[in-house]
PDB file of C-alpha atoms in Angstrom:
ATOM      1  CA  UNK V 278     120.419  91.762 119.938  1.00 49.00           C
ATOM      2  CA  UNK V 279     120.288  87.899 120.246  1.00 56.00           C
ATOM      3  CA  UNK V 280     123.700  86.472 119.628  1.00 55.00           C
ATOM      4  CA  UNK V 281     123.293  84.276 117.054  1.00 59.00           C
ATOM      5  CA  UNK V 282     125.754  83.643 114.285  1.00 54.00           C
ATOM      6  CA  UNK V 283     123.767  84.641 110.602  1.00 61.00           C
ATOM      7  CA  UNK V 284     122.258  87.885 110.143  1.00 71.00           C
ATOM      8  CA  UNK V 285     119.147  88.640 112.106  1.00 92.00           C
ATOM      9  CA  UNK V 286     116.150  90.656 111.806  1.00 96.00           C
ATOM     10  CA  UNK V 287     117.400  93.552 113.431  1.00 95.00           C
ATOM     11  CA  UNK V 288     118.215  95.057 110.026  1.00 95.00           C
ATOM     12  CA  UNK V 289     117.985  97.209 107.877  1.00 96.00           C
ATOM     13  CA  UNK V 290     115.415  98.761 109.462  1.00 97.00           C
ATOM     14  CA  UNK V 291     116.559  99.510 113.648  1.00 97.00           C
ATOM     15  CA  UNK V 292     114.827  98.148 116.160  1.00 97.00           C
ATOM     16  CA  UNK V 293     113.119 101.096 118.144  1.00 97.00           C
ATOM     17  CA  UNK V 294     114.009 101.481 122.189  1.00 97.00           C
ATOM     18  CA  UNK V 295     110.536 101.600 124.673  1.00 96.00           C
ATOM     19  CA  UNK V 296     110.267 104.942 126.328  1.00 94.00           C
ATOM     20  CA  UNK V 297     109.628 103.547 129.730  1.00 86.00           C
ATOM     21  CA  UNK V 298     112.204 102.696 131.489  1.00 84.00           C
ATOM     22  CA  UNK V 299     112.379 100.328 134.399  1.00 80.00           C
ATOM     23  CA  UNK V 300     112.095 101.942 137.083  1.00 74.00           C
ATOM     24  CA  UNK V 301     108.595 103.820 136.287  1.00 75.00           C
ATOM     25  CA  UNK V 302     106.188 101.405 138.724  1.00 78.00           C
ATOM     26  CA  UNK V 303     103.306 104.060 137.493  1.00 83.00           C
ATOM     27  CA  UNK V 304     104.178 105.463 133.946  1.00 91.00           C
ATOM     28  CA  UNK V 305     101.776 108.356 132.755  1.00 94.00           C
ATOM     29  CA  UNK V 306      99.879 107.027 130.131  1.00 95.00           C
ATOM     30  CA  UNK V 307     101.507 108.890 127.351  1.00 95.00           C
ATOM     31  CA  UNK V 308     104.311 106.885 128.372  1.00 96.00           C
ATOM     32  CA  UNK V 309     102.636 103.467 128.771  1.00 95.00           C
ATOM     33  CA  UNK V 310     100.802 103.693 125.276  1.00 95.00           C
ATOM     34  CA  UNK V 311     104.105 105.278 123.926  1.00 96.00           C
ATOM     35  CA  UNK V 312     105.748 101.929 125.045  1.00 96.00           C
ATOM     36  CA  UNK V 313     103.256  99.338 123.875  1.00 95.00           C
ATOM     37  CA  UNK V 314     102.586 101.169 120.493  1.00 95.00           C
ATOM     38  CA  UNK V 315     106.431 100.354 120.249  1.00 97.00           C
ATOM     39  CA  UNK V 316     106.321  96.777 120.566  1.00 97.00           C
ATOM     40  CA  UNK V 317     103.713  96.943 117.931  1.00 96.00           C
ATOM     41  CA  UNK V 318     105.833  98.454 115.642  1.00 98.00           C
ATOM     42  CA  UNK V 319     108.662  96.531 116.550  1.00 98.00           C
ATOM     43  CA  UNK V 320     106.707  93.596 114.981  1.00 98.00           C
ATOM     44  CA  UNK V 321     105.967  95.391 112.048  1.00 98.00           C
ATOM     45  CA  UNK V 322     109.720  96.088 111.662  1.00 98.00           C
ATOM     46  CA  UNK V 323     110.865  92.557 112.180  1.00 98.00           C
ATOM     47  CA  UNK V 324     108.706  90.471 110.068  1.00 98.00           C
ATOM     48  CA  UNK V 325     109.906  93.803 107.165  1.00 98.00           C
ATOM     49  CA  UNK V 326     113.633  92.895 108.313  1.00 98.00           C
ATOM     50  CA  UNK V 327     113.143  89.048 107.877  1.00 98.00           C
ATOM     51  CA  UNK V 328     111.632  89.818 104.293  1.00 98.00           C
ATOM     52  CA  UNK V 329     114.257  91.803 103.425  1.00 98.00           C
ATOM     53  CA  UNK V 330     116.886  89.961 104.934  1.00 97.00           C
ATOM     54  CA  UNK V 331     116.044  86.604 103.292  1.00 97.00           C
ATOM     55  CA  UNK V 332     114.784  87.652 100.097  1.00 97.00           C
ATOM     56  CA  UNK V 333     117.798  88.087  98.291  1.00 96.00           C
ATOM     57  CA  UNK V 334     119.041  84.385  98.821  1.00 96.00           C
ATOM     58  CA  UNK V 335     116.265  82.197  98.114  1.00 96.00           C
ATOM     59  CA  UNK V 336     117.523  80.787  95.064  1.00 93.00           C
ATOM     60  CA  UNK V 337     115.566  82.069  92.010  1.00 88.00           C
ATOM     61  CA  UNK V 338     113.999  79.721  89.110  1.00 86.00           C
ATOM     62  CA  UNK V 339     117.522  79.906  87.013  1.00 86.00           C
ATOM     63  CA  UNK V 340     119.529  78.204  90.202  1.00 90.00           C
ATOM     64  CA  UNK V 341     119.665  74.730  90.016  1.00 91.00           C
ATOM     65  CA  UNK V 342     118.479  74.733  94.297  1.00 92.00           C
ATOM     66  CA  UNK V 343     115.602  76.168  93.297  1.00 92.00           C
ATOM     67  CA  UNK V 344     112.614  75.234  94.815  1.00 94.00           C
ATOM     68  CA  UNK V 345     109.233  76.552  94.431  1.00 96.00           C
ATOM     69  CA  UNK V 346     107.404  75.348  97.519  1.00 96.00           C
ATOM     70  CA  UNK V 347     109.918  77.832  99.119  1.00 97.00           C
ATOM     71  CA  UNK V 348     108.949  80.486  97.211  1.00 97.00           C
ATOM     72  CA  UNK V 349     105.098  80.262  97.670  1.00 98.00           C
ATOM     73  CA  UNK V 350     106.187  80.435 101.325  1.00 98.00           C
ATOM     74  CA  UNK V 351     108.161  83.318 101.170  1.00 98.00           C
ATOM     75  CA  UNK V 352     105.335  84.714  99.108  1.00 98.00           C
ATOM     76  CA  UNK V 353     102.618  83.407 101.572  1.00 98.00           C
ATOM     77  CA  UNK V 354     104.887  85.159 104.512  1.00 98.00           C
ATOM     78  CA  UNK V 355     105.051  88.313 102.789  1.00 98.00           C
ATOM     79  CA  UNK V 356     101.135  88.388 102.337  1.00 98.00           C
ATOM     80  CA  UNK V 357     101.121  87.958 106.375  1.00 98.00           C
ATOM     81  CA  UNK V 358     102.949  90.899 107.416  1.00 98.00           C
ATOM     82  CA  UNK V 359     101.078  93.146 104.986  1.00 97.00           C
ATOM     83  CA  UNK V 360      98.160  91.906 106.972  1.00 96.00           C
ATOM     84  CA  UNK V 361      99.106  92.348 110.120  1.00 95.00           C
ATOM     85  CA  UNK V 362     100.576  96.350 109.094  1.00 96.00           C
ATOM     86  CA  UNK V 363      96.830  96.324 108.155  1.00 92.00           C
ATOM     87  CA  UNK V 364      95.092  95.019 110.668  1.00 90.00           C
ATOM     88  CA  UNK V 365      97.328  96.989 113.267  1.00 89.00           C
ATOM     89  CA  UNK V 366      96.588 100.574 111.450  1.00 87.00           C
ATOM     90  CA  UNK V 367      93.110  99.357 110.809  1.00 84.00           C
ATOM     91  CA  UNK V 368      92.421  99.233 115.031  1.00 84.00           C
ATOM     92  CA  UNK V 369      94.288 103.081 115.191  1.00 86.00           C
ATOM     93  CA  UNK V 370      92.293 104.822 112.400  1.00 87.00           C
ATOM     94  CA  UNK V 371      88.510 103.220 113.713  1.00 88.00           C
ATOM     95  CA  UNK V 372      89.250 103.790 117.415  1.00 89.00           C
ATOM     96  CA  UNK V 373      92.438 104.848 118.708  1.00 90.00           C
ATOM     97  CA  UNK V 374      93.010 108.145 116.652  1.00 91.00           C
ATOM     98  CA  UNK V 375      89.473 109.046 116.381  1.00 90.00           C
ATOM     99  CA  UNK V 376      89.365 108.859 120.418  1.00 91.00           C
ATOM    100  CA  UNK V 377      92.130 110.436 121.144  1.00 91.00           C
ATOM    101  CA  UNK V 378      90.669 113.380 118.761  1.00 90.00           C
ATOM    102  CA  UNK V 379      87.836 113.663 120.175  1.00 91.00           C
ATOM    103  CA  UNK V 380      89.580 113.402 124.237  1.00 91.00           C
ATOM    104  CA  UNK V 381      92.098 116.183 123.462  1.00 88.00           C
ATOM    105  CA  UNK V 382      89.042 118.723 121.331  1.00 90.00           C
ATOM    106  CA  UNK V 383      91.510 118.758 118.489  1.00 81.00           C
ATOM    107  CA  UNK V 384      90.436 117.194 115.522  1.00 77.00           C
ATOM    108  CA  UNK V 385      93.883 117.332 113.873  1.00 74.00           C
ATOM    109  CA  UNK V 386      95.754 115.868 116.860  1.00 71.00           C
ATOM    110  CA  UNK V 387      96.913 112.641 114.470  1.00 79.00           C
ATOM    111  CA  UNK V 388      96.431 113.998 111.368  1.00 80.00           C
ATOM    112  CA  UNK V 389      99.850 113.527 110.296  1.00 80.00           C
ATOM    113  CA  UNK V 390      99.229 110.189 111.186  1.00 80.00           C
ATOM    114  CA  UNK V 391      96.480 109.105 109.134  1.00 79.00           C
ATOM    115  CA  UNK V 392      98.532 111.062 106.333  1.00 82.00           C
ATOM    116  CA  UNK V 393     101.245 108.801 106.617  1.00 81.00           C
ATOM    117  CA  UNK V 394      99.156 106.380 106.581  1.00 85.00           C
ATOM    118  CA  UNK V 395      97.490 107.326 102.885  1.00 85.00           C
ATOM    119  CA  UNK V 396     100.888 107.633 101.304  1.00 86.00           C
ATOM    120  CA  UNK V 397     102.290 103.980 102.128  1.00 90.00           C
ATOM    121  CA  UNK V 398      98.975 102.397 101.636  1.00 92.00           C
ATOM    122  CA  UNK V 399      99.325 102.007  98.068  1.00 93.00           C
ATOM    123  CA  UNK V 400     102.256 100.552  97.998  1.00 95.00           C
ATOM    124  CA  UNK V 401     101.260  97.907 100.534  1.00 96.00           C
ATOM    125  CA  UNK V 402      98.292  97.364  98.096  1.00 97.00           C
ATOM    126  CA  UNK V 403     100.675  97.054  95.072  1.00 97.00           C
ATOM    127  CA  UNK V 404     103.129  94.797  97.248  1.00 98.00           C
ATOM    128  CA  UNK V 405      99.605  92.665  98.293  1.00 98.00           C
ATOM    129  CA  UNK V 406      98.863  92.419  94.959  1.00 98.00           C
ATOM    130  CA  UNK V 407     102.060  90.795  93.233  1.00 98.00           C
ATOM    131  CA  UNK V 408     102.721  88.293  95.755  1.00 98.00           C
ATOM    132  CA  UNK V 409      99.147  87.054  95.659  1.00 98.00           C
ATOM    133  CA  UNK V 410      99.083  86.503  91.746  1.00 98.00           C
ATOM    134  CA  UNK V 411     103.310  85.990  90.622  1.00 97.00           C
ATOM    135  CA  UNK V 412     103.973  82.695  90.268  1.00 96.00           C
ATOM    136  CA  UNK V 413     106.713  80.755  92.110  1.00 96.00           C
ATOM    137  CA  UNK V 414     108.554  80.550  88.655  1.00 95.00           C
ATOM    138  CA  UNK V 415     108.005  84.072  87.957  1.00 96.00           C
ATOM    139  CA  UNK V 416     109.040  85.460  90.638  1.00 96.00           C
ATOM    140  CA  UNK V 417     111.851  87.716  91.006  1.00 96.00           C
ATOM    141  CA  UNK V 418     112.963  89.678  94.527  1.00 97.00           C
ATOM    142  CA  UNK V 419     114.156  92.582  92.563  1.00 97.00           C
ATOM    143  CA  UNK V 420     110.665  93.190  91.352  1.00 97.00           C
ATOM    144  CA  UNK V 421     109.740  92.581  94.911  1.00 98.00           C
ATOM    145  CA  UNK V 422     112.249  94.417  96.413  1.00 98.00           C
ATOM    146  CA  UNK V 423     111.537  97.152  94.057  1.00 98.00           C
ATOM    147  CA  UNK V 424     108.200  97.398  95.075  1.00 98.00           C
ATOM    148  CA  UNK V 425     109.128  97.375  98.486  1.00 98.00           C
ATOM    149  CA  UNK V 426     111.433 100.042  98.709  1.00 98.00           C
ATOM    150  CA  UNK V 427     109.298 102.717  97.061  1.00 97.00           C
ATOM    151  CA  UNK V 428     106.935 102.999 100.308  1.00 97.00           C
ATOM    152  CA  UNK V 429     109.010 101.270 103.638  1.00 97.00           C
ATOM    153  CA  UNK V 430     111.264 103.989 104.186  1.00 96.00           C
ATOM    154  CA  UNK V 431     108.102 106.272 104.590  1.00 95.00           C
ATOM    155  CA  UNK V 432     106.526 103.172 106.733  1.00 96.00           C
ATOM    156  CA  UNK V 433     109.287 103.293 109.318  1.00 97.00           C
ATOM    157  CA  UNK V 434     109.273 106.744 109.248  1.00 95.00           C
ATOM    158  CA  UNK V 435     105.711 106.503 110.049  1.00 95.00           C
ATOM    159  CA  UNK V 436     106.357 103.600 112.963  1.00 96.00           C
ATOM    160  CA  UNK V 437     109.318 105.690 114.901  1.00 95.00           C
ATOM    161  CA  UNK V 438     107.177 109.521 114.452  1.00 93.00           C
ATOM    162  CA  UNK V 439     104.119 108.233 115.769  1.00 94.00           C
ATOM    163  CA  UNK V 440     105.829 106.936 119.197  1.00 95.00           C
ATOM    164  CA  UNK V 441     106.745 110.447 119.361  1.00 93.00           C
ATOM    165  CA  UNK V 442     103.531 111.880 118.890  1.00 92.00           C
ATOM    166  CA  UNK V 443     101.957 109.872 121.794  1.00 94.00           C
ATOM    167  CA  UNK V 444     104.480 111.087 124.005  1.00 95.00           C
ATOM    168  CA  UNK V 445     103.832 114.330 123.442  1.00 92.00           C
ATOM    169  CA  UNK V 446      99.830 113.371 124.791  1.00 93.00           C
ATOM    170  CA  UNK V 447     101.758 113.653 128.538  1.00 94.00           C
ATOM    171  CA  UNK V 448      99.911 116.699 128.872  1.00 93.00           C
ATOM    172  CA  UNK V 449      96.696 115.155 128.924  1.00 94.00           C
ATOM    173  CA  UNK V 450      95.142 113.702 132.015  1.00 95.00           C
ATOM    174  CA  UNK V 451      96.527 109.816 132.408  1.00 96.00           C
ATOM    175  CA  UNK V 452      93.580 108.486 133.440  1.00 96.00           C
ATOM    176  CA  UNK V 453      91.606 109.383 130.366  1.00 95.00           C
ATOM    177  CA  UNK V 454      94.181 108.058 128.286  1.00 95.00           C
ATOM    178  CA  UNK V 455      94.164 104.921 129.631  1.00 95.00           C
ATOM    179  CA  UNK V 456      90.519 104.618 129.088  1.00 95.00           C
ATOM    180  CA  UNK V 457      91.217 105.119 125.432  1.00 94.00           C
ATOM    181  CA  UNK V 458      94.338 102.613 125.027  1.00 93.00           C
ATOM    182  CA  UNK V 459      91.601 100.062 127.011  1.00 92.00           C
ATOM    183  CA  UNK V 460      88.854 100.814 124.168  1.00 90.00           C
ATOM    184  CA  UNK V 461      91.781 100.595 121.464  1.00 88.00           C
ATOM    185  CA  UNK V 462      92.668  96.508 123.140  1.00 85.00           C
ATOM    186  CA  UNK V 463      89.119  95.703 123.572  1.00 83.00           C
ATOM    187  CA  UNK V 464      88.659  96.693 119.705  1.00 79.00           C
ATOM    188  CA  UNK V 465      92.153  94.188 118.561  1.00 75.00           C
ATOM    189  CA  UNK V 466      90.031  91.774 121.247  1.00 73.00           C
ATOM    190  CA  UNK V 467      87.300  91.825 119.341  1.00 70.00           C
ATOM    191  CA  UNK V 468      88.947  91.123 115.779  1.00 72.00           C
ATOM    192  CA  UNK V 469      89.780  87.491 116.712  1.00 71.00           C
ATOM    193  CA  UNK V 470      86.974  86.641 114.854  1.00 72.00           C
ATOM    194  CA  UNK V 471      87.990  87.929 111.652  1.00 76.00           C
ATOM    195  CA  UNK V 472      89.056  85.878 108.912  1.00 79.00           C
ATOM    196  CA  UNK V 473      92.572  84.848 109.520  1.00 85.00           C
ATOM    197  CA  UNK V 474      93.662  85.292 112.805  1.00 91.00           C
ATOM    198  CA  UNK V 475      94.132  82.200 114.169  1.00 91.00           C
ATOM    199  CA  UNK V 476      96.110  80.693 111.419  1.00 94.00           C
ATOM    200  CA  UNK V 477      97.583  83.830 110.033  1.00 96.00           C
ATOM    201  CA  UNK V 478      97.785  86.665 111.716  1.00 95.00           C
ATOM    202  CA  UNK V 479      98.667  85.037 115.378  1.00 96.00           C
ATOM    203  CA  UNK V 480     101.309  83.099 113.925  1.00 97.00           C
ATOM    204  CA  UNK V 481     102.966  86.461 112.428  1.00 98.00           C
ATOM    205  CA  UNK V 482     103.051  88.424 115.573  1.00 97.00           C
ATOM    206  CA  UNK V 483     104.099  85.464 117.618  1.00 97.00           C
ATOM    207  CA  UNK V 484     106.842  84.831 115.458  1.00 98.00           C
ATOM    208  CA  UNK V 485     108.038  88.073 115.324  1.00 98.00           C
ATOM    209  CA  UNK V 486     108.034  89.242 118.754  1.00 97.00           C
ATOM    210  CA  UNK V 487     111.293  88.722 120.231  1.00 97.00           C
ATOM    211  CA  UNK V 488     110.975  87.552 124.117  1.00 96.00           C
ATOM    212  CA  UNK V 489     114.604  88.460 124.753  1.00 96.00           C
ATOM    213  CA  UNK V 490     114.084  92.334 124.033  1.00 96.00           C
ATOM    214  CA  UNK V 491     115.316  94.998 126.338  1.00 96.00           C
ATOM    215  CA  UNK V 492     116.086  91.909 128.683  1.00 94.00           C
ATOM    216  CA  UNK V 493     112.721  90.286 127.991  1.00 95.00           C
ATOM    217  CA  UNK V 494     111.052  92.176 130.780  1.00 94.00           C
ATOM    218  CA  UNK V 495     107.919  93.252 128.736  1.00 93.00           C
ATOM    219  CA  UNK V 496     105.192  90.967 128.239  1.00 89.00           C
ATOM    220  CA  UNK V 497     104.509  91.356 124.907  1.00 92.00           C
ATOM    221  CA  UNK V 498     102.171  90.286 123.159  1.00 92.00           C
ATOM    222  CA  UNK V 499      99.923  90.313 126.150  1.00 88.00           C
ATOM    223  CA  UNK V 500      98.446  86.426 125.416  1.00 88.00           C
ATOM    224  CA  UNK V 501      97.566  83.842 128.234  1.00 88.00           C
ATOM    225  CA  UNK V 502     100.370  81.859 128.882  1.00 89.00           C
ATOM    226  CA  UNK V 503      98.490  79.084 126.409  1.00 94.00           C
ATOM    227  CA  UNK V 504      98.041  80.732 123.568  1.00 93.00           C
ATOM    228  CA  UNK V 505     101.263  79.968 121.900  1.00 95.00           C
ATOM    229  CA  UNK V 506     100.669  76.197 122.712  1.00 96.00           C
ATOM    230  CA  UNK V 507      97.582  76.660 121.059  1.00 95.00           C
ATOM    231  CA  UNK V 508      98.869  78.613 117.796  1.00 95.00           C
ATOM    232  CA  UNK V 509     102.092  76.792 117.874  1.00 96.00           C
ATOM    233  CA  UNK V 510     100.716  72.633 117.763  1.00 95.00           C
ATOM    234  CA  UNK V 511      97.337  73.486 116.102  1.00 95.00           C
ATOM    235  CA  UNK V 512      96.592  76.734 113.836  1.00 93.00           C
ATOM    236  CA  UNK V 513     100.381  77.619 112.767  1.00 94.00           C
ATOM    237  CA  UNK V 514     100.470  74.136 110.795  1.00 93.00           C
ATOM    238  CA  UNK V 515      98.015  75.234 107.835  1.00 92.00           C
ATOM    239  CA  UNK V 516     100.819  77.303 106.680  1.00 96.00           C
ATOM    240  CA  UNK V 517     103.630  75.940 108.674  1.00 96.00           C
ATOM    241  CA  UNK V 518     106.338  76.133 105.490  1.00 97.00           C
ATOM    242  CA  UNK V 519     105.726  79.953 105.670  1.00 98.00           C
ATOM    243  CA  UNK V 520     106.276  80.332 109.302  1.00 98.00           C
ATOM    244  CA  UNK V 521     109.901  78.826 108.930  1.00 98.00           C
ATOM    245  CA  UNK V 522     110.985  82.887 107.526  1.00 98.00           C
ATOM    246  CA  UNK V 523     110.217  84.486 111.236  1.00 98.00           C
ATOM    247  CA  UNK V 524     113.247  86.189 113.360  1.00 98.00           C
ATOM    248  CA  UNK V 525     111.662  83.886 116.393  1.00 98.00           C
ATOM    249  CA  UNK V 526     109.654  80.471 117.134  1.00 97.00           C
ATOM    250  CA  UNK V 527     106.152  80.947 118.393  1.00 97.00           C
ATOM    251  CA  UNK V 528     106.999  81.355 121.728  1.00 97.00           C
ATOM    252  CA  UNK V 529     109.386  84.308 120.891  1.00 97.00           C
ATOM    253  CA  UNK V 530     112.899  82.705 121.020  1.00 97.00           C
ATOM    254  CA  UNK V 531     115.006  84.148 118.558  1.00 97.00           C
ATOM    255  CA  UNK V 532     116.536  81.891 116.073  1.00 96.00           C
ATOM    256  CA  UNK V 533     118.630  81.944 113.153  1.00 94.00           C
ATOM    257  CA  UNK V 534     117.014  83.222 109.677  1.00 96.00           C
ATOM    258  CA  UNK V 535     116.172  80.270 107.414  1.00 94.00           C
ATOM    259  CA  UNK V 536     118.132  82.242 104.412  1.00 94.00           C
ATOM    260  CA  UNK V 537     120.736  84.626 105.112  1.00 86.00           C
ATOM    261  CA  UNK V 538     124.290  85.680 104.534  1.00 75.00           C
TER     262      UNK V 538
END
């Protein structure tokens, strides 16, 4: 945990612990994807924490500090993390589960999974929807909270079971894993075309993975050292109010939450 002096977004949602510890120099790939599937998640969880975390004291339309281009920021930072949840389940349920299915001859190998999946999906839909269309004036984080906290507890749920589902894949043959995780990155690769990434989506993750984790010895995300340059002094400043709610600058130093206790 950083030590910094205001609440951080290590709450309320835990941070999860990698599998692999230190000393493996040649992890079995159950225990390598295990690993970097956390990381993932830990993004997930953060950007969720900061959300949480800061929601309750942006000052609301009645408070006479009310502002609304904060607001439309928090809203507009919202919208990014349910993207990036999507985007991130979107790359397991077109490649990464359907692989693995089809590697292990058992077709129901992550169905729990992609049934977790289905019953949180809605509410990220729902949550999507009202901070696209409320107003800055209209809006209220009870409502969003509300909405919120009838599908993340299943979420996390989801993000902490399925690291324990890949580690039970140690049976498998390593190799052949590894071939999988490989099509599973080349598929993320491939989305940096899409719609967004640049000035949204890269600016979420960056901001929300924490460089100082577990002693910062994981390189995570696995960009070229430039890429937060880039992201950071060109594509983050189209929405560069919005970016101010992340647990961490682009380059993954933790910092103080913007609103907190």
């Amino acid at each position: 945990m950083p030590d910094l002096q205001r609440s951080w977004a290590d709450g309320p949602f835990g941070i999860l612990s990698t599998p692999e510890k230190p000393s493996d120099d040649n992890p079995h790939a159950a225990i390598y994807i295990a690993t970097e599937m956390t990381l993932s998640h830990n993004v997930l969880i953060r950007g969720l924490n900061s959300i949480y975390r800061q929601g309750p004291f942006l000052p609301p339309p009645s408070s006479p500090s009310f502002l609304a281009t904060d607001i439309t920021y928090f809203l507009f930072f919202t919208q990014a993390w349910v993207k990036i949840v999507h985007h991130h389940h979107g790359a397991e349920e077109t490649v990464f589960f359907p692989e693995l299915e089809k590697f292990t001859g058992d077709g129901d190998a992550m169905k729990g999974n992609k049934e977790e999946h289905e019953r949180f999906h809605a509410g990220l839909e729902k949550l999507d929807e009202y901070v696209r269309n409320v107003k800055a004036e209209d809006w209220r984080w009870e409502r969003q909270k509300e909405i919120m906290d009838e599908f993340c507890g299943v979420l996390y749920g989801h993000l902490k079971g399925e690291v324990e589902t890949l580690l039970a894949l140690e049976k498998y043959d390593s190799v052949g894993l590894r071939g999988i995780w490989k099509k599973t990155e080349d598929k993320a690769k491939g989305d940096i075309k899409l719609p967004g990434m640049f000035d949204t989506i890269l600016p979420m993750v960056l901001g929300c993975a924490d460089k100082t984790y577990e002693g910062g010895r994981h390189a995570f995300p696995p960009f070229p050292f430039f890429v937060p340059y880039l992201i950071d002094w060109w594509f983050a400043g189209y929405h560069r109010g919005a970016w101010r709610f992340c647990p961490c600058d682009m380059y993954g130093r933790p910092r103080e939450l913007l609103f907190g206790e």
